[in-house]
Coordinates of C-alpha atoms in Angstrom, one line a residue:
M790 CA 37.2 41.2 30.7
H791 CA 37.8 45.0 30.7
G792 CA 37.0 48.0 28.5
K793 CA 34.0 50.0 27.5
L794 CA 30.6 48.6 26.4
A795 CA 27.8 50.6 24.7
L796 CA 24.2 49.5 25.0
I797 CA 21.3 50.8 22.9
A798 CA 18.1 49.3 24.0
G799 CA 14.6 50.0 22.7
P800 CA 11.3 48.4 21.6
T801 CA 10.9 46.9 18.2
A802 CA 10.7 49.4 15.3
S803 CA 12.3 52.2 17.5
G804 CA 15.2 52.7 15.1
K805 CA 17.8 51.3 17.5
S806 CA 19.7 49.4 14.8
D807 CA 20.2 52.5 12.7
L808 CA 21.4 54.4 15.7
A809 CA 23.9 51.6 16.6
V810 CA 25.4 51.9 13.1
E811 CA 25.6 55.7 13.4
L812 CA 27.4 55.3 16.7
A813 CA 29.8 52.7 15.3
L814 CA 30.7 54.9 12.4
T815 CA 31.2 57.9 14.7
V816 CA 33.5 55.7 16.9
E817 CA 35.4 54.8 13.8
E818 CA 35.8 58.4 12.7
R819 CA 37.5 59.0 16.0
G820 CA 40.1 56.4 15.2
Q821 CA 38.7 53.3 16.9
S822 CA 37.0 50.2 15.4
A823 CA 33.5 49.1 16.6
V824 CA 31.4 46.0 16.4
I825 CA 27.6 45.7 16.8
I826 CA 26.4 42.7 18.9
N827 CA 22.8 41.6 18.6
A828 CA 20.7 41.4 21.8
D829 CA 17.4 40.6 20.2
S830 CA 16.0 37.1 20.8
A831 CA 14.4 36.8 17.4
Q832 CA 17.3 38.2 15.4
V833 CA 19.6 35.4 16.6
Y834 CA 17.8 32.9 14.3
A835 CA 18.9 32.4 10.7
D836 CA 15.4 31.5 9.7
L837 CA 13.9 34.9 10.6
R838 CA 15.7 37.4 8.5
V839 CA 12.6 39.3 7.4
L840 CA 10.3 38.7 10.4
S841 CA 12.9 39.8 12.9
A842 CA 13.8 42.8 10.8
R843 CA 17.4 41.7 10.8
P844 CA 19.7 44.4 9.3
S845 CA 20.5 43.9 5.6
D846 CA 24.1 44.3 4.3
E847 CA 23.2 47.7 3.0
E848 CA 21.8 48.8 6.4
M849 CA 25.0 47.5 8.2
R850 CA 27.0 50.0 6.1
G851 CA 30.2 48.0 6.5
V852 CA 30.1 47.8 10.3
P853 CA 30.8 44.3 11.6
H854 CA 27.7 42.7 13.1
R855 CA 27.8 39.7 15.4
L856 CA 25.2 37.1 16.7
F857 CA 22.7 38.0 13.9
G858 CA 21.3 34.9 12.4
T859 CA 23.8 32.8 14.3
W860 CA 21.4 30.0 15.5
D861 CA 19.5 27.6 13.4
G862 CA 15.8 27.6 14.2
S863 CA 15.9 23.9 15.3
Q864 CA 18.1 25.0 18.3
A865 CA 16.6 27.1 21.0
C866 CA 18.8 30.0 22.0
S867 CA 18.4 30.5 25.8
A868 CA 19.4 33.7 27.6
A869 CA 22.4 31.8 29.0
D870 CA 23.4 30.6 25.5
W871 CA 23.3 34.1 24.2
A872 CA 25.1 35.6 27.2
N873 CA 28.0 33.2 26.8
A874 CA 28.3 34.0 23.1
A875 CA 28.0 37.7 23.8
K876 CA 30.7 37.6 26.4
H877 CA 33.0 36.0 23.9
E878 CA 32.3 38.7 21.3
I879 CA 32.8 41.5 23.8
A880 CA 36.1 40.0 25.0
E881 CA 37.3 39.6 21.4
A882 CA 36.4 43.2 20.7
H883 CA 38.3 44.4 23.8
E884 CA 41.3 42.4 22.9
R885 CA 41.7 44.3 19.7
S886 CA 40.7 47.7 21.3
A887 CA 37.4 47.8 19.5
V888 CA 34.2 49.2 21.1
P889 CA 31.4 46.6 21.3
I890 CA 27.9 48.0 20.9
L891 CA 25.0 45.9 22.2
V892 CA 21.7 46.6 20.4
G893 CA 18.4 45.0 21.1
G894 CA 15.2 44.9 23.1
T895 CA 15.2 41.5 24.9
G896 CA 15.4 42.4 28.5
L897 CA 16.1 38.9 29.7
Y898 CA 19.2 38.7 27.4
I899 CA 20.5 42.0 28.6
R900 CA 19.9 41.3 32.3
T901 CA 21.5 37.9 32.1
L902 CA 24.6 39.3 30.5
L903 CA 25.1 42.1 32.9
D904 CA 23.7 40.6 36.2
G905 CA 24.4 36.9 35.7
I906 CA 22.1 33.9 35.9
A907 CA 20.6 32.1 38.8
P908 CA 22.1 28.7 39.4
I909 CA 18.8 26.9 39.4
P910 CA 19.2 23.1 39.4
P911 CA 17.6 21.3 36.4
I912 CA 13.9 20.9 36.7
R913 CA 12.8 17.3 37.4
E914 CA 11.1 15.9 34.3
E915 CA 8.0 14.7 36.2
V916 CA 7.5 18.1 37.7
R917 CA 7.9 19.9 34.3
D918 CA 5.3 17.5 32.7
E919 CA 2.8 18.0 35.5
V920 CA 3.1 21.8 35.6
R921 CA 2.9 22.2 31.8
Q922 CA -0.3 20.2 31.6
M923 CA -2.0 22.6 34.0
E924 CA -4.3 25.4 32.8
T925 CA -2.9 28.9 33.5
A926 CA -5.6 29.7 36.0
S927 CA -4.9 26.5 38.0
A928 CA -1.1 27.0 37.8
Y929 CA -1.5 30.6 39.1
A930 CA -3.7 29.4 42.0
A931 CA -1.1 26.9 42.9
L932 CA 1.7 29.5 42.7
K933 CA -0.3 31.8 45.0
S934 CA -0.2 29.0 47.6
E935 CA 3.4 27.7 47.0
D936 CA 5.2 31.0 46.2
P937 CA 2.8 33.9 47.1
E938 CA 5.6 36.5 46.7
R939 CA 6.2 35.6 43.1
A940 CA 2.5 35.2 42.3
E941 CA 1.9 38.7 43.6
R942 CA 4.4 40.1 41.0
L943 CA 3.0 38.2 38.0
A944 CA -0.1 38.9 36.0
P945 CA -2.7 36.0 36.2
A946 CA -2.4 35.5 32.4
D947 CA 1.4 35.4 32.3
S948 CA 1.5 31.7 31.6
Q949 CA 5.2 31.4 30.8
R950 CA 6.5 33.1 34.0
I951 CA 3.8 31.4 36.1
T952 CA 4.8 28.0 34.8
R953 CA 8.5 28.7 35.3
A954 CA 8.1 29.9 38.9
L955 CA 5.9 26.9 39.8
E956 CA 8.3 24.4 38.2
V957 CA 11.2 25.9 40.3
V958 CA 9.5 25.9 43.6
R959 CA 8.1 22.3 43.1
S960 CA 11.3 20.9 41.8
T961 CA 13.8 22.6 44.1
G962 CA 11.8 23.2 47.2
K963 CA 12.8 26.8 47.1
P964 CA 11.1 29.8 45.4
L965 CA 12.6 31.5 42.4
A966 CA 13.7 34.5 44.4
Y967 CA 16.0 32.4 46.5
W968 CA 17.9 31.3 43.4
Q969 CA 17.9 34.8 41.8
Q970 CA 19.6 36.4 44.8
N971 CA 22.7 34.2 44.1
K972 CA 23.2 35.1 40.4
T973 CA 26.6 34.4 38.9
G974 CA 28.5 35.2 35.7
G975 CA 27.4 38.8 35.1
I976 CA 29.9 41.3 33.6
A977 CA 28.4 44.5 34.9
G978 CA 31.2 45.0 37.3
T979 CA 33.9 44.3 34.7
V980 CA 33.0 46.8 32.0
T981 CA 32.5 50.6 31.8
L982 CA 28.9 50.7 30.5
A983 CA 27.4 53.4 28.3
P984 CA 23.7 52.7 28.2
L985 CA 20.9 54.4 26.3
I986 CA 17.3 53.5 26.2
L987 CA 15.1 54.7 23.3
L988 CA 11.5 55.4 24.2
P989 CA 9.7 56.8 21.2
D990 CA 6.2 58.2 21.2
R991 CA 3.9 55.3 21.7
E992 CA 1.4 56.1 18.9
E993 CA 4.1 56.7 16.5
L994 CA 5.8 53.4 17.5
Y995 CA 2.5 51.5 17.0
A996 CA 2.0 53.0 13.6
R997 CA 5.5 51.9 12.6
C998 CA 4.8 48.4 13.9
D999 CA 1.6 48.2 11.7
A1000 CA 3.3 49.5 8.6
R1001 CA 6.4 47.2 9.1
F1002 CA 4.4 44.0 9.4
E1003 CA 2.4 44.6 6.3
R1004 CA 5.6 45.4 4.4
M1005 CA 7.2 42.2 5.7
M1006 CA 4.3 40.2 4.2
D1007 CA 5.3 41.5 0.8
D1008 CA 9.1 41.2 1.4
G1009 CA 9.6 37.5 2.1
A1010 CA 8.0 36.8 5.5
V1011 CA 5.5 34.4 3.9
E1012 CA 8.3 32.5 2.3
E1013 CA 10.1 32.3 5.6
V1014 CA 7.1 30.8 7.4
E1015 CA 6.6 28.4 4.5
A1016 CA 10.2 27.2 4.8
L1017 CA 9.8 26.7 8.6
L1018 CA 6.6 24.7 8.2
E1019 CA 8.3 22.5 5.7
R1020 CA 10.9 21.6 8.3
D1021 CA 8.2 20.3 10.6
L1022 CA 9.9 21.8 13.7
S1023 CA 8.4 21.5 17.2
P1024 CA 5.8 24.2 17.8
D1025 CA 7.4 24.7 21.2
L1026 CA 10.6 26.1 19.7
P1027 CA 11.1 29.8 20.0
V1028 CA 11.5 30.2 16.2
M1029 CA 8.0 28.8 15.7
R1030 CA 6.5 31.1 18.4
A1031 CA 8.2 34.2 17.1
I1032 CA 6.0 37.1 16.2
G1033 CA 4.4 36.7 12.8
V1034 CA 5.1 32.9 12.5
P1035 CA 1.9 31.6 14.1
E1036 CA -0.2 34.4 12.4
I1037 CA 1.1 33.7 8.9
A1038 CA 1.0 29.9 9.5
G1039 CA -2.7 30.2 10.3
W1040 CA -3.4 31.9 7.0
L1041 CA -1.3 29.4 5.1
R1042 CA -3.3 26.6 6.7
G1043 CA -6.5 28.4 5.5
E1044 CA -7.8 29.3 9.0
Y1045 CA -8.4 33.0 8.0
P1046 CA -7.8 35.4 5.1
R1047 CA -4.6 37.2 4.4
D1048 CA -5.9 40.5 5.7
E1049 CA -6.6 38.9 9.1
A1050 CA -3.1 37.5 9.2
I1051 CA -1.8 41.0 8.7
S1052 CA -4.0 42.4 11.4
L1053 CA -3.1 39.6 13.8
G1054 CA 0.6 40.0 13.1
A1055 CA 0.5 43.8 13.5
Q1056 CA -1.4 43.4 16.8
S1057 CA 1.2 40.9 18.1
T1058 CA 3.9 43.3 17.2
R1059 CA 2.2 46.2 19.0
N1060 CA 1.7 44.0 22.1
Y1061 CA 5.4 43.0 22.1
A1062 CA 6.5 46.6 21.7
K1063 CA 4.2 47.6 24.6
R1064 CA 5.8 44.9 26.8
Q1065 CA 9.3 46.1 25.8
F1066 CA 8.3 49.7 26.4
T1067 CA 7.1 48.9 29.9
W1068 CA 10.2 46.9 30.8
L1069 CA 12.6 49.5 29.5
R1070 CA 10.8 52.3 31.4
H1071 CA 10.8 50.5 34.8
Q1072 CA 13.4 47.7 35.0
P1073 CA 16.8 49.0 34.1
P1074 CA 18.6 51.3 36.6
E1075 CA 17.3 54.8 36.9
S1076 CA 20.7 56.1 36.0
W1077 CA 20.4 54.8 32.4
A1078 CA 19.4 57.6 30.1
R1079 CA 15.9 57.3 28.6
V1080 CA 15.3 59.5 25.5
K1081 CA 13.2 59.9 22.5
P1082 CA 15.0 58.8 19.3
K1083 CA 14.8 62.3 17.9
N1084 CA 16.5 63.7 20.9
V1085 CA 19.6 61.5 20.8
S1086 CA 23.0 63.2 20.8
L1087 CA 25.8 60.7 20.2
E1088 CA 28.4 63.2 21.5
S1089 CA 26.6 63.7 24.9
N1090 CA 24.8 60.4 25.3
F1091 CA 27.9 58.4 24.6
E1092 CA 30.5 60.9 25.8
I1093 CA 32.3 58.2 27.8
L1094 CA 33.2 56.4 24.6
F1095 CA 35.0 59.3 23.1

């Protein structure tokens, strides 16, 4: 793999998709073609067009978009699954001298693509069953004993990461850090990366999250959740845990009124945006530009592409 790769990362509702289209059109004005590749873990699912704010045909403005709505909700799309598909799309773009533009806010996807994935052996089934039956507090206490370094880095309520770390150390006999230092398959060293991180004003971002979720309720989100419930999919699938699905499902089951579903969905969206904001501020390399959306200059921020 060789060539340039643009990356626009930002929290939900930050306007990153619109910016990616503007960049693609600018690249095309300069005589090159461009393709936008999704790096958002919700927008990969065909079932979540509205709830994931997947770009419409009108919003795409004729620019090719890849890995949007590619997976059926019955199939979980892991970071490794997505990274393999993204590598293919990037290689295909480079083969025809097009500029691939990654856009999204899922840090694990981006990190897996660029840095590779730890070659962790499959978790033994009996270990997985045992760990996943534990209360979060008990699992965290066990992790503090069996992998204190990892426990120190995790919040006591971070059930998903606590469970994963405990599964790994119990199944393999080695902590997660051991496996992560041997990552393979990353493309960071094989591409010329032009990254940009959007960090909008927090209060403005949260207001956009609130307004967007209420608008989604009127624009087809309810019908999307109804369709998912009719399929009787496993509640453990990512598509069933996506922001808005549990909140709207609760209302449809009569557990609370519509206004509360909107309030819960908006709160979940804000919480997600806050987690993305924190990750994007601290986890990517310091050399990656971090700007407010209103201060973006395509000419200077992506000078390497031109």
